[in-house]
Structure formats: structure tokens, C-alpha cells
Tab-separated table of C-alpha atoms in Angstrom:
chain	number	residue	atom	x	y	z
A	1	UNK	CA	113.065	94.097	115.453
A	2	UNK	CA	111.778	97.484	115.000
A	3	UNK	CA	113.546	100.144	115.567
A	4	UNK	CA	112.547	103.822	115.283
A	5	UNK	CA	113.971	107.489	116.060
A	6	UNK	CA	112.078	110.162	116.909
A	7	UNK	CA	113.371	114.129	116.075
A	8	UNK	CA	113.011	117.206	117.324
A	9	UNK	CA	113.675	120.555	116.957
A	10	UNK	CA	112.429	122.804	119.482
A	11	UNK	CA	109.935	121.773	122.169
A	12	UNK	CA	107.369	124.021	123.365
A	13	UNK	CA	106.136	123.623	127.081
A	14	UNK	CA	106.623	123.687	130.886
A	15	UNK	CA	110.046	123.124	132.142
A	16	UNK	CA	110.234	119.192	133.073
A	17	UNK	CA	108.360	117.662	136.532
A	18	UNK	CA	112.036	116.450	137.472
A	19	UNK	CA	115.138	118.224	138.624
A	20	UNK	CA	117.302	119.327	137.824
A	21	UNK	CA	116.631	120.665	133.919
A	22	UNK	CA	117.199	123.627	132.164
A	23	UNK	CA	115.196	126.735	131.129
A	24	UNK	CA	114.307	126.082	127.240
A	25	UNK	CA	114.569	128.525	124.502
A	26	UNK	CA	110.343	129.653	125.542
A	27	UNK	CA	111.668	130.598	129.073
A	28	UNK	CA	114.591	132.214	127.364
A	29	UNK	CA	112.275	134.202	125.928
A	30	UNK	CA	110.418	135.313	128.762
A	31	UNK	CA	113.069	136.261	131.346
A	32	UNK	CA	114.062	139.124	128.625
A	33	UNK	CA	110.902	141.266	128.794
A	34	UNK	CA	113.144	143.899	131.079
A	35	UNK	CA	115.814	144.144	128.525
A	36	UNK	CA	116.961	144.303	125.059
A	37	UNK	CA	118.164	141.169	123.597
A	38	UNK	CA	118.810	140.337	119.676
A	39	UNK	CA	117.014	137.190	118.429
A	40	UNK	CA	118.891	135.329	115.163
A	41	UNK	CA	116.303	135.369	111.937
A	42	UNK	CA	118.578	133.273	110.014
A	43	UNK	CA	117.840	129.774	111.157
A	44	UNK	CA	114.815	128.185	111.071
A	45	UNK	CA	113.251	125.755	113.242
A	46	UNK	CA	109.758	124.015	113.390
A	47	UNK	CA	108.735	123.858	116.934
A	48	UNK	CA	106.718	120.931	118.146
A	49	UNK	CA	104.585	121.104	121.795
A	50	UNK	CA	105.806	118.659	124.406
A	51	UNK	CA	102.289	117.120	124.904
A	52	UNK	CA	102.084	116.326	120.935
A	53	UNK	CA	105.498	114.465	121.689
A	54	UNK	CA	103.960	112.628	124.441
A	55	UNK	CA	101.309	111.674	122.347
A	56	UNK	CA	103.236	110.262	119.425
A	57	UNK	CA	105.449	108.215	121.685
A	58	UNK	CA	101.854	107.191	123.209
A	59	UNK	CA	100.560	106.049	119.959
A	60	UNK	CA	104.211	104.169	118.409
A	61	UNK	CA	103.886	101.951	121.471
A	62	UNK	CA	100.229	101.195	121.299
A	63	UNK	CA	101.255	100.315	117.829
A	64	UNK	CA	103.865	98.158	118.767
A	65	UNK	CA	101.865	95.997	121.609
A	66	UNK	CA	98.775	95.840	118.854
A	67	UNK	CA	101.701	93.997	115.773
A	68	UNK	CA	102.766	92.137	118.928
A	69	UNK	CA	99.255	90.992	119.903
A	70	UNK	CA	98.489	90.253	116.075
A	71	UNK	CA	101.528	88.105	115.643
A	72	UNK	CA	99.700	85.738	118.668
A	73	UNK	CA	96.465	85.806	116.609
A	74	UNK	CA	94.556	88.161	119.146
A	75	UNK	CA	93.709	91.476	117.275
A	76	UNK	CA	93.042	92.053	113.029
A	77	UNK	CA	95.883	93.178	110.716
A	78	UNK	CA	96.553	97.143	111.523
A	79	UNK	CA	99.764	98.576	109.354
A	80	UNK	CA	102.827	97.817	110.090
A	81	UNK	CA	105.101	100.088	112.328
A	82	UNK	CA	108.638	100.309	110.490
A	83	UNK	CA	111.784	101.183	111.281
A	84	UNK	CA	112.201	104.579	110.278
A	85	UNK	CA	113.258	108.126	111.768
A	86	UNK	CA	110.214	110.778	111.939
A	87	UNK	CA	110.358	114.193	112.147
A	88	UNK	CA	108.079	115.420	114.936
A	89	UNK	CA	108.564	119.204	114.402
A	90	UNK	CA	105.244	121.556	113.327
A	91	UNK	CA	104.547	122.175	109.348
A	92	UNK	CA	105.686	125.937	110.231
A	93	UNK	CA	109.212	126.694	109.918
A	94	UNK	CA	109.758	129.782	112.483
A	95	UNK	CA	113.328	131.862	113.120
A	96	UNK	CA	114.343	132.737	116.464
A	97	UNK	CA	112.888	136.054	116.404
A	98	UNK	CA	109.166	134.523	115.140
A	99	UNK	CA	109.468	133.070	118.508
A	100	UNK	CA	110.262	135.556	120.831
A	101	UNK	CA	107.637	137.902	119.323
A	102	UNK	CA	105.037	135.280	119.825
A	103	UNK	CA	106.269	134.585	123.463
A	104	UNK	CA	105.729	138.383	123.791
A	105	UNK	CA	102.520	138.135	122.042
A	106	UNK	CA	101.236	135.712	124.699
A	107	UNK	CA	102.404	136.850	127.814
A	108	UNK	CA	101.532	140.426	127.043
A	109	UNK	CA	104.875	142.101	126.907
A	110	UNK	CA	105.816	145.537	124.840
A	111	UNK	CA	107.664	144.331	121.738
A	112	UNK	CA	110.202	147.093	122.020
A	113	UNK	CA	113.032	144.916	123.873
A	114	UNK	CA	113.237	142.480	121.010
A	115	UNK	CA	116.130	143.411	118.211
């Protein structure tokens, strides 16, 4: 049996198609354009986009149907899947604030709210 864990930090993205859910940290972000709000610089994430999680979980279950497929003879020797956790946060570790600013950044807000 194979058995794997995935981990995240933060996840970038829309909020999720099904209710109910809660704003993330992005939307956060956002709804403070219209008012000052200190963002912590001493801990460090490494954000990772929903859509590149999708796509991993894609890809560990097409692996697991192809070692299942070449354990009936049907398909060539690929490398194994193993039981492991992964890490599926970005190579960029970012604080709070690198966050906000970018959020900013993209939606076009004045900095000056962000402490």
C-alpha cells in the first residue's frame, strides 16, 4: 500500500465552488484596501496556487493507476510512487506583509494602508 501526504502552506486562488468556506488569507488581503491594517513580517510561508495543487493530486493518481496497470502487465516500468509526505509550497519563502503588498500590487490599490 502506498500511502502519501500532501502539505501546504498557503493556497493562492478563488474562494472554493462549494459553500459554505471561508475567505483565505488573499481575500484577507483585499477587503483592507479602505483601512490600515498591520501585516506580521516575522513568519514565513511559501505559497502554492490552488490549480498547481490540483495538478499534483492529478498527476499522483495517474501515477498510481499506471504502477497498478503495470503490476497486470499492461503498460512499461515508470518509477515507482512511494510513500512519502511532499511539500507542495512555492521555492519562495514570503512573510505576511510580501503578500499583502503583492495583493495590492495586483489589484491596483495605494500601498499606504499596509503597516
Amino acid at each position: 500500500t502506498t500511502v502519501i501526504g500532501l502539505r501546504s502552506s498557503i493556497l493562492l486562488g478563488p474562494l472554493a465552488p462549494i459553500a459554505p468556506c471561508h475567505p483565505t488569507f488573499l481575500h484577507f488581503c483585499a477587503s483592507r484596501h479602505d483601512r490600515e491594517t498591520t501585516f506580521w513580517t516575522d513568519e514565513k510561508r511559501n505559497v502554492v496556487f490552488v490549480g498547481d495543487v490540483v495538478q499534483i493530486i492529478q498527476r499522483l493518481l495517474r501515477m498510481k493507476q499506471q504502477q497498478q496497470q503495470e503490476g497486470e502487465g499492461e503498460q512499461p516500468p515508470q518509477p515507482q510512487l512511494q510513500s512519502a509526505i511532499y511539500n507542495m509550497g512555492g521555492p519562495q519563502s514570503v512573510s505576511r506583509l510580501d503578500m499583502a503588498r503583492a495583493v495590492f500590487r495586483h489589484l491596483g490599490y495605494p500601498p499606504d494602508g499596509i503597516l
